[in-house]
CSV table of C-alpha atoms in Angstrom, one decimal:
chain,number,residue,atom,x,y,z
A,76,UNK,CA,-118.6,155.4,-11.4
A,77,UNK,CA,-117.1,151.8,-10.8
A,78,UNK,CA,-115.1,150.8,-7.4
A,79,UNK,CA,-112.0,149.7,-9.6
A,80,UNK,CA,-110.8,151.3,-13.0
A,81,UNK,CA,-107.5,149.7,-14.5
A,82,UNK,CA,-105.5,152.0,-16.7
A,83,UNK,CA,-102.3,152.0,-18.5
A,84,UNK,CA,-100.2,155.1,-17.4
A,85,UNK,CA,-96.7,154.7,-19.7
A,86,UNK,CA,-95.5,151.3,-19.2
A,87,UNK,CA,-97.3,150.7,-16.1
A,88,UNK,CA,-100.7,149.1,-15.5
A,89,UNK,CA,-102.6,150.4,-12.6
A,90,UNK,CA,-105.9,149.9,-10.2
A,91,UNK,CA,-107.3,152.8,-9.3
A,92,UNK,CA,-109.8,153.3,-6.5
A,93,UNK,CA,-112.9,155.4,-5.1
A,94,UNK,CA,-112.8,157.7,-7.8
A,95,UNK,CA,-115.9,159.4,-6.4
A,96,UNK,CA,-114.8,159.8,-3.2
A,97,UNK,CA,-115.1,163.2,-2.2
A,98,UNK,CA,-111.7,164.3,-0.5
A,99,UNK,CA,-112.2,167.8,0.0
A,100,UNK,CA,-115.8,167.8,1.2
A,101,UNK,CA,-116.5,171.4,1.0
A,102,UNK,CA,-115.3,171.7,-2.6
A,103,UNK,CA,-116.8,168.7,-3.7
A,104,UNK,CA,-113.4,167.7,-5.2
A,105,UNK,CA,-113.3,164.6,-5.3
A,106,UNK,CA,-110.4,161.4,-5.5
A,107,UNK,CA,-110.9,161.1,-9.0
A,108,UNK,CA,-110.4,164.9,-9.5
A,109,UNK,CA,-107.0,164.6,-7.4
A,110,UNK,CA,-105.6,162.0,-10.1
A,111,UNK,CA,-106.9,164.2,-12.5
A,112,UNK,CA,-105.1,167.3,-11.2
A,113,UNK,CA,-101.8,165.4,-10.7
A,114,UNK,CA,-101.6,163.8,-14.2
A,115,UNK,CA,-102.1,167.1,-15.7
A,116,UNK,CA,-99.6,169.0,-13.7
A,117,UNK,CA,-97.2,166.2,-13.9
A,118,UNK,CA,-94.8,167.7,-16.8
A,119,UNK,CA,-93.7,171.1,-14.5
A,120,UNK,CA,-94.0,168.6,-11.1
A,121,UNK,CA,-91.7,165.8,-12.2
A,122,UNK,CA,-88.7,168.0,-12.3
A,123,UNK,CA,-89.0,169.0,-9.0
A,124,UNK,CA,-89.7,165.8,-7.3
A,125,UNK,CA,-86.7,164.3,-9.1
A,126,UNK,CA,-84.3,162.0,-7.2
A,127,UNK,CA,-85.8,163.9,-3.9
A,128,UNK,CA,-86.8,161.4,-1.1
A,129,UNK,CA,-90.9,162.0,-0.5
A,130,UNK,CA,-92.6,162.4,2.5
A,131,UNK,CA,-96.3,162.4,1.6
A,132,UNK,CA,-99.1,163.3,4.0
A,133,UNK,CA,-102.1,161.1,3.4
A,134,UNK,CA,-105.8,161.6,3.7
A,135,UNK,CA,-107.7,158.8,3.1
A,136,UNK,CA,-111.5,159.7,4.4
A,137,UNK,CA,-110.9,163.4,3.1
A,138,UNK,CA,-109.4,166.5,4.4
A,139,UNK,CA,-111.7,166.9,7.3
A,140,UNK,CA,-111.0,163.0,8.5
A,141,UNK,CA,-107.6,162.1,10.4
A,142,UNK,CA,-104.4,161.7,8.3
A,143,UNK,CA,-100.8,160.6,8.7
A,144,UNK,CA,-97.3,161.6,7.4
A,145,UNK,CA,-95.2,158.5,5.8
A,146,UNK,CA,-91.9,158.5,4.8
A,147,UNK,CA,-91.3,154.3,4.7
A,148,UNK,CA,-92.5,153.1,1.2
A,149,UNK,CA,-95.8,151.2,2.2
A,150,UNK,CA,-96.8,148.1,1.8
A,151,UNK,CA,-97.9,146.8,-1.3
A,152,UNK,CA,-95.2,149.8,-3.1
A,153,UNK,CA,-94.9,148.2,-6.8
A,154,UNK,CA,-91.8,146.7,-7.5
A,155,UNK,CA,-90.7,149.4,-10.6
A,156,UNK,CA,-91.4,152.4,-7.7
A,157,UNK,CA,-87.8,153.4,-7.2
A,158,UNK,CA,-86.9,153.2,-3.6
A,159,UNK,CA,-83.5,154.8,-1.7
A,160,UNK,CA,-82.6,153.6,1.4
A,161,UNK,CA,-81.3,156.2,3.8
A,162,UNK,CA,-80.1,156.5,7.6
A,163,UNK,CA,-82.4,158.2,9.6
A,164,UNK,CA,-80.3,159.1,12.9
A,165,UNK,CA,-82.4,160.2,15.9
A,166,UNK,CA,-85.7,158.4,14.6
A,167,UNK,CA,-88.6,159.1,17.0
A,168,UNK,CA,-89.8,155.8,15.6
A,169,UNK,CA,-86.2,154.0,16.6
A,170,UNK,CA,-85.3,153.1,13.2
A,171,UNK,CA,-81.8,153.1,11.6
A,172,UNK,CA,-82.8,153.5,8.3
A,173,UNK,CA,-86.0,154.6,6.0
A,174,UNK,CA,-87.0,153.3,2.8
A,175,UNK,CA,-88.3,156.3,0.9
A,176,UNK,CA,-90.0,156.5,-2.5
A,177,UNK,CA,-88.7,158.5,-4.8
A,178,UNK,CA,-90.7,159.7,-7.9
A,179,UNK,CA,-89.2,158.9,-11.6
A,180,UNK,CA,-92.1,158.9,-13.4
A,181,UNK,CA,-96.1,160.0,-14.0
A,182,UNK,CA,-97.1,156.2,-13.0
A,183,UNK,CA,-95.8,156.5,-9.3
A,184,UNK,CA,-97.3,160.1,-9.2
A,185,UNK,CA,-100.5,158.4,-10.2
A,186,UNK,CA,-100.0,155.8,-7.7
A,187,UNK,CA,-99.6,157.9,-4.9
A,188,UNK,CA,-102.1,160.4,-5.8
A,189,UNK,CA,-104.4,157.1,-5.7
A,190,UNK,CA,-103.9,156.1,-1.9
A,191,UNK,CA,-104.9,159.7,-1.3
A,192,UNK,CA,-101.1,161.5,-0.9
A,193,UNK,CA,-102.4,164.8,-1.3
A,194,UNK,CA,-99.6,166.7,0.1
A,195,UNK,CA,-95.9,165.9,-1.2
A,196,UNK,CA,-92.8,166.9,0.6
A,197,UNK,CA,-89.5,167.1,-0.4
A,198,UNK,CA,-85.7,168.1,0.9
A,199,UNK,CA,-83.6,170.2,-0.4
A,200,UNK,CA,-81.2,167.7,-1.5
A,201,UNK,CA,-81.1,165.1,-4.2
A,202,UNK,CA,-79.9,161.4,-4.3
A,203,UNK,CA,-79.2,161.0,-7.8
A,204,UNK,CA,-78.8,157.3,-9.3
A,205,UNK,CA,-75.1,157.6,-9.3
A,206,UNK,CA,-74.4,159.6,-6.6
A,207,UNK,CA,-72.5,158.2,-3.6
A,208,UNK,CA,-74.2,160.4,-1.0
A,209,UNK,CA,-77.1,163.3,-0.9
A,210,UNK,CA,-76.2,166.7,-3.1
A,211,UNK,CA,-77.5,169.5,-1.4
A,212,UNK,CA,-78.8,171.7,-3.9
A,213,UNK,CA,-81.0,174.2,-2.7
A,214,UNK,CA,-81.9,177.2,-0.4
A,215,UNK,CA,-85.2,178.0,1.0
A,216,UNK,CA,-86.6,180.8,3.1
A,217,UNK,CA,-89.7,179.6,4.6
A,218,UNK,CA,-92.2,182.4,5.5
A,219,UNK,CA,-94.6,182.2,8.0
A,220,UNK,CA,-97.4,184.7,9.0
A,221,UNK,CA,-98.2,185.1,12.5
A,222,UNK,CA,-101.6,186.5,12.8
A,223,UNK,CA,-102.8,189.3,12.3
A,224,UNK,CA,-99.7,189.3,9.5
A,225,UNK,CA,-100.8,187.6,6.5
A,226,UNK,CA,-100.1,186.7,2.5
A,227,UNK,CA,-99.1,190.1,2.3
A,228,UNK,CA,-96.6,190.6,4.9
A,229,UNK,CA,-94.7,187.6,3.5
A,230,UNK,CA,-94.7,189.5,-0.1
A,231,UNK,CA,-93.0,192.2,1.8
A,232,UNK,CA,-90.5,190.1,3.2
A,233,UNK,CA,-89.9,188.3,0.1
A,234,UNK,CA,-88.9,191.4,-2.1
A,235,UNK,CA,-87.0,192.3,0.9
A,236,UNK,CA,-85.0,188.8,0.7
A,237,UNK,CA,-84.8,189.0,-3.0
A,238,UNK,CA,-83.1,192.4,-2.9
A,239,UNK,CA,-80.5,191.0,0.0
A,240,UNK,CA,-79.3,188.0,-1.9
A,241,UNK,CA,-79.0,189.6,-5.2
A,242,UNK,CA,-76.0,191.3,-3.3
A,243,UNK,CA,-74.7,187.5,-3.1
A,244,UNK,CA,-75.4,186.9,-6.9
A,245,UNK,CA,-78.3,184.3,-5.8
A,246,UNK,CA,-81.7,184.8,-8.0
A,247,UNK,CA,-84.8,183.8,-5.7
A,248,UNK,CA,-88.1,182.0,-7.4
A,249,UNK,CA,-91.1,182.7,-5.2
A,250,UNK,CA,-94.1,180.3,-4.8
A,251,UNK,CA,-97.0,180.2,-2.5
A,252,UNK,CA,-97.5,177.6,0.5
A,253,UNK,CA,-101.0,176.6,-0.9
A,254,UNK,CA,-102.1,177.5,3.1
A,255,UNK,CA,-100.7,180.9,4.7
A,256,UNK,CA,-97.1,181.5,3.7
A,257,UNK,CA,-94.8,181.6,0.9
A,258,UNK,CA,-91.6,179.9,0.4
A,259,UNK,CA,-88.4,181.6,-1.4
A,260,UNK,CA,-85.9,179.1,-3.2
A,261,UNK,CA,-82.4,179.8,-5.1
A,262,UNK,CA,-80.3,177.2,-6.8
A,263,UNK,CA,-77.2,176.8,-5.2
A,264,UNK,CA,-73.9,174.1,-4.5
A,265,UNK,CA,-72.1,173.4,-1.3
A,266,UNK,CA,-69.2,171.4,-0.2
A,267,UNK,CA,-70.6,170.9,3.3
A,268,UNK,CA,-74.7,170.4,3.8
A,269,UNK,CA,-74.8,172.8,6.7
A,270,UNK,CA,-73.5,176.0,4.9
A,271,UNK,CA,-77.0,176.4,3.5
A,272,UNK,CA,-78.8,176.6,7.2
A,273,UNK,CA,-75.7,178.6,8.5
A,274,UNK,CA,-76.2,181.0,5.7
A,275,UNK,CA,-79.6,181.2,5.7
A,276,UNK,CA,-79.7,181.7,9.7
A,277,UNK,CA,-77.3,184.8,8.9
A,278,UNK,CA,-79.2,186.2,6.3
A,279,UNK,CA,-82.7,186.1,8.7
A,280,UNK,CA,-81.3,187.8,11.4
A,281,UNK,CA,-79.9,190.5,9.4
A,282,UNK,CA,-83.3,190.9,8.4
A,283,UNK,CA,-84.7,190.7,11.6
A,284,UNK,CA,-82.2,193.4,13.0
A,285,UNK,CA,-82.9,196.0,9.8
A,286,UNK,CA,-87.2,195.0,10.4
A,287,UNK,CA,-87.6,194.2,13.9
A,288,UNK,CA,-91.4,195.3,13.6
A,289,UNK,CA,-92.1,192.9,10.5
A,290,UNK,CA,-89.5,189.8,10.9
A,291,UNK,CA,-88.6,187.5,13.3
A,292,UNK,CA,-86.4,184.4,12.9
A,293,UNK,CA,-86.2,183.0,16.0
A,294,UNK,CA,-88.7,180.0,16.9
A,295,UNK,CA,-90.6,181.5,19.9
A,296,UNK,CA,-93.9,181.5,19.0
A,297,UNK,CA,-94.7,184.2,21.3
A,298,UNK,CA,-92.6,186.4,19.2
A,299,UNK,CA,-94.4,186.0,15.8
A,300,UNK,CA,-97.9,187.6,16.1
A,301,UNK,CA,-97.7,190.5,13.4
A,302,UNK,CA,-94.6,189.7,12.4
A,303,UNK,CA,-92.9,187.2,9.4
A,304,UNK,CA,-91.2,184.1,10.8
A,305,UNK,CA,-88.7,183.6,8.2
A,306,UNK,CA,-87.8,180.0,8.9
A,307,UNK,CA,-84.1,179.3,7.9
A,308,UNK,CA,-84.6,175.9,9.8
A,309,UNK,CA,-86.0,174.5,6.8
A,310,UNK,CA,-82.0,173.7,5.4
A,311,UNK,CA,-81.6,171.1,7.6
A,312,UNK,CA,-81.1,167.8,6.0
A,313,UNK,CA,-83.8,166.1,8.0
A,314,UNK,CA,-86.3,168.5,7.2
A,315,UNK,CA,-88.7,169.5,4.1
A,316,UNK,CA,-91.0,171.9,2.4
A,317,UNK,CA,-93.9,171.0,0.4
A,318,UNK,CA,-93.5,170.5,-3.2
A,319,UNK,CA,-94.3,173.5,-6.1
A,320,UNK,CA,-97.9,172.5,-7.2
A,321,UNK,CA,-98.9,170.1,-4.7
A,322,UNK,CA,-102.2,170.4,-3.5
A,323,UNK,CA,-103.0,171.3,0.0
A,324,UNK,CA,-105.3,169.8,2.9
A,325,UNK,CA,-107.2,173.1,3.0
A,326,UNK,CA,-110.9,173.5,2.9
A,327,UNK,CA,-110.4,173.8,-0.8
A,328,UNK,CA,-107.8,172.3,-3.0
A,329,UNK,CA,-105.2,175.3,-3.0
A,330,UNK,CA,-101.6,174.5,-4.4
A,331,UNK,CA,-98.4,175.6,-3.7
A,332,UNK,CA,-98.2,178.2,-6.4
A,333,UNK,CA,-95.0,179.5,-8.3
A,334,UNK,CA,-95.3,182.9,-8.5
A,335,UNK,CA,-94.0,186.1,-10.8
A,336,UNK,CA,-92.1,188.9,-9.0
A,337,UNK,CA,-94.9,191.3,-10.2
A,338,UNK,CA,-97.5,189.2,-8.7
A,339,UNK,CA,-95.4,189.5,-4.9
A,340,UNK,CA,-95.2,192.9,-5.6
A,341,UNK,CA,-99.0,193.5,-6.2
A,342,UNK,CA,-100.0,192.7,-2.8
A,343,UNK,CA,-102.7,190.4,-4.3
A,344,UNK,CA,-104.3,187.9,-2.4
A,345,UNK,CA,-101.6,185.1,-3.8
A,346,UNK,CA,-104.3,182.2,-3.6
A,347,UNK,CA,-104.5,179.5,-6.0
A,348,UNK,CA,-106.7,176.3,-6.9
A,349,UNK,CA,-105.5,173.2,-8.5
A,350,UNK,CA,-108.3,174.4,-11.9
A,351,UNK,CA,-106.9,178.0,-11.2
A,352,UNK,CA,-103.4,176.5,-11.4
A,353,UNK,CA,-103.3,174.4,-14.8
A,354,UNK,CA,-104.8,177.7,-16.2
A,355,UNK,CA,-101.2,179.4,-14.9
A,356,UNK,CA,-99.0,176.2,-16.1
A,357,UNK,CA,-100.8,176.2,-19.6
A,358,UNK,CA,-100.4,180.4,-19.9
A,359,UNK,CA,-96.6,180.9,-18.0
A,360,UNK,CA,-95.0,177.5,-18.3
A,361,UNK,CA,-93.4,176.7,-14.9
A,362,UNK,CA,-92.6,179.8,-13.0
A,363,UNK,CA,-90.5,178.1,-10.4
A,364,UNK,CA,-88.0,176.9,-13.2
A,365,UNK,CA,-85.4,178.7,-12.3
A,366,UNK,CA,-84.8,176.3,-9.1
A,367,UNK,CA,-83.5,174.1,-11.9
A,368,UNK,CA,-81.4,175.9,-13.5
A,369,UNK,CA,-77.4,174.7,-13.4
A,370,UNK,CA,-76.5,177.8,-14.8
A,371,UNK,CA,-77.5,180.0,-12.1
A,372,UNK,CA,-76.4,177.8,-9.7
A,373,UNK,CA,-74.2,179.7,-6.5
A,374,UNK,CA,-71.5,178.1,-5.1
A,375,UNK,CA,-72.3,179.2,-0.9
A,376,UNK,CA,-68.9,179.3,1.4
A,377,UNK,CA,-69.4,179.7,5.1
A,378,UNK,CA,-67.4,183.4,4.3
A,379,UNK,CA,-70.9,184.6,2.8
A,380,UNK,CA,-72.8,183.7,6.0
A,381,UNK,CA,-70.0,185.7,7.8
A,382,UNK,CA,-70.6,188.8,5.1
A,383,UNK,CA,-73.7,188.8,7.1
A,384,UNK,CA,-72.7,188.5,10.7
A,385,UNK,CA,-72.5,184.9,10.8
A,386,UNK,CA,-75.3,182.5,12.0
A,387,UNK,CA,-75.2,184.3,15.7
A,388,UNK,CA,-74.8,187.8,16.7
């Protein structure tokens, strides 16, 4: 296989790299494989990394050699990569503002996936084109394991959080972390960025007071072994989950997997690999679909974190 391949992805013409570099050594999967994954799985990905600022983790000797987070558009970003420019207050790094990438199209998906982004992180906002500020527009329930609790104590905890915020009207997609957990996402619209953490911190520790023995949602790590952490943190503007179907820096390339409701309520082992996850794309369409969806779309009020006891107790 050559050093350098040039190929035309839409409009754009783009040098790719290394394609026989193995990234995930004990799979044998390599660089070429990862562009291959990420073009395929581009149609149901696209929509979800849509006007959302990226944080990428990269891995360029492979999942086994050291990598690093970037938010800053790197050097050498083409010029038709859209970029937003965004304050950044309380910067470890000292900065005032961050230039982040944002993708539009298959071409900067390819281009990333080429200087080995494996994992893709997004917010839960949007910066649309006309937009005058960030648009908050969804709420997550990040679900943690802490050993010996595992895949399946977070499918527990899931239907149990689907059940809750169906009182609320608010219809929960499910998708796997692609590593231990599971994440739990719902459309929704605020007037103010914070109602989504202050909800979501209500509606953890009402969980945590009805299951002390299988959910915790406060941050002590010594409190999580055996139990769910379900992490309402993950609200806050300055943080961000990992994308539905990006690949993880696992020993194998595992995705993070939209799931069905049926498949949470089997139990089942809930592990999936980027082959294993075209199959699902190609048979279901995008499971985690529904995160899109305007019409389902709730409107969150601080009065429905107070319906559940308000963000402290």
């Amino acid at each position: 296989m050559p050093e350098k391949v040039t190929v035309q992805v839409g409009e754009r013409q783009l040098q790719l790299t290394n394609l026989a570099k193995v990234l995930y050594p004990q799979a044998g999967f390599t660089k070429g494989e990862v562009l291959d994954y990420y073009s395929r799985i581009a149609p149901v990905l696209l929509p979800h990394l849509a006007d959302r600022p990226l944080t990428v983790k990269r891995y360029p000797n492979g999942v086994d050699a050291a990598f690093f987070f970037e938010k800053n558009a790197s050097r050498g970003t083409p010029e038709w990569v859209r970029t937003v420019t965004l304050p950044v207050p309380g910067s470890t790094k000292k900065r005032e503002t961050i230039d982040y990438v944002v993708v539009e199209e298959l071409a900067t998906l390819v281009w990333l996936a080429n200087l080995a982004a494996l994992e893709l992180h997004v917010p839960q906002w949007r910066v649309p084109r006309r937009a005058h500020k960030p648009r908050t527009d969804l709420l997550v329930f990040d679900l943690d394991p802490g050993a010996p609790a595992a895949i399946g104590e977070c499918c527990e905890v899931a239907l149990l959080l689907r059940e809750l915020l169906a009182e609320d009207g608010i219809t929960l997609s499910a998708k796997t972390s692609g590593s231990k957990g599971m994440q739990v996402s719902a459309p929704v619209s605020v007037d103010d960025p914070e109602t989504t953490s202050t909800y979501a911190h209500a509606v953890a520790r009402q969980l945590e007071a009805t299951h002390p023995k299988l959910v915790v949602s406060r941050m002590t790590k010594s409190l999580r072994p055996g139990k769910i952490f379900v992490d309402w943190s993950q609200n806050n503007a300055a943080k961000t989950t990992v994308a539905p179907y990006s690949l993880r820096a696992r020993d194998e390339p595992t995705v993070s997997t939209p799931v069905t409701w049926d498949e949470v309520a089997s139990g089942a082992a809930l592990r999936f690999t980027a082959a294993e996850v075209l199959e699902r794309v190609a048979e279901f369409g995008d499971l985690f679909a529904g995160t899109l969806d305007d019409a389902a779309r709730v409107r969150l009020t601080p009065g429905m974190a107070n319906r559940w006891g308000g963000p402290t107790r």
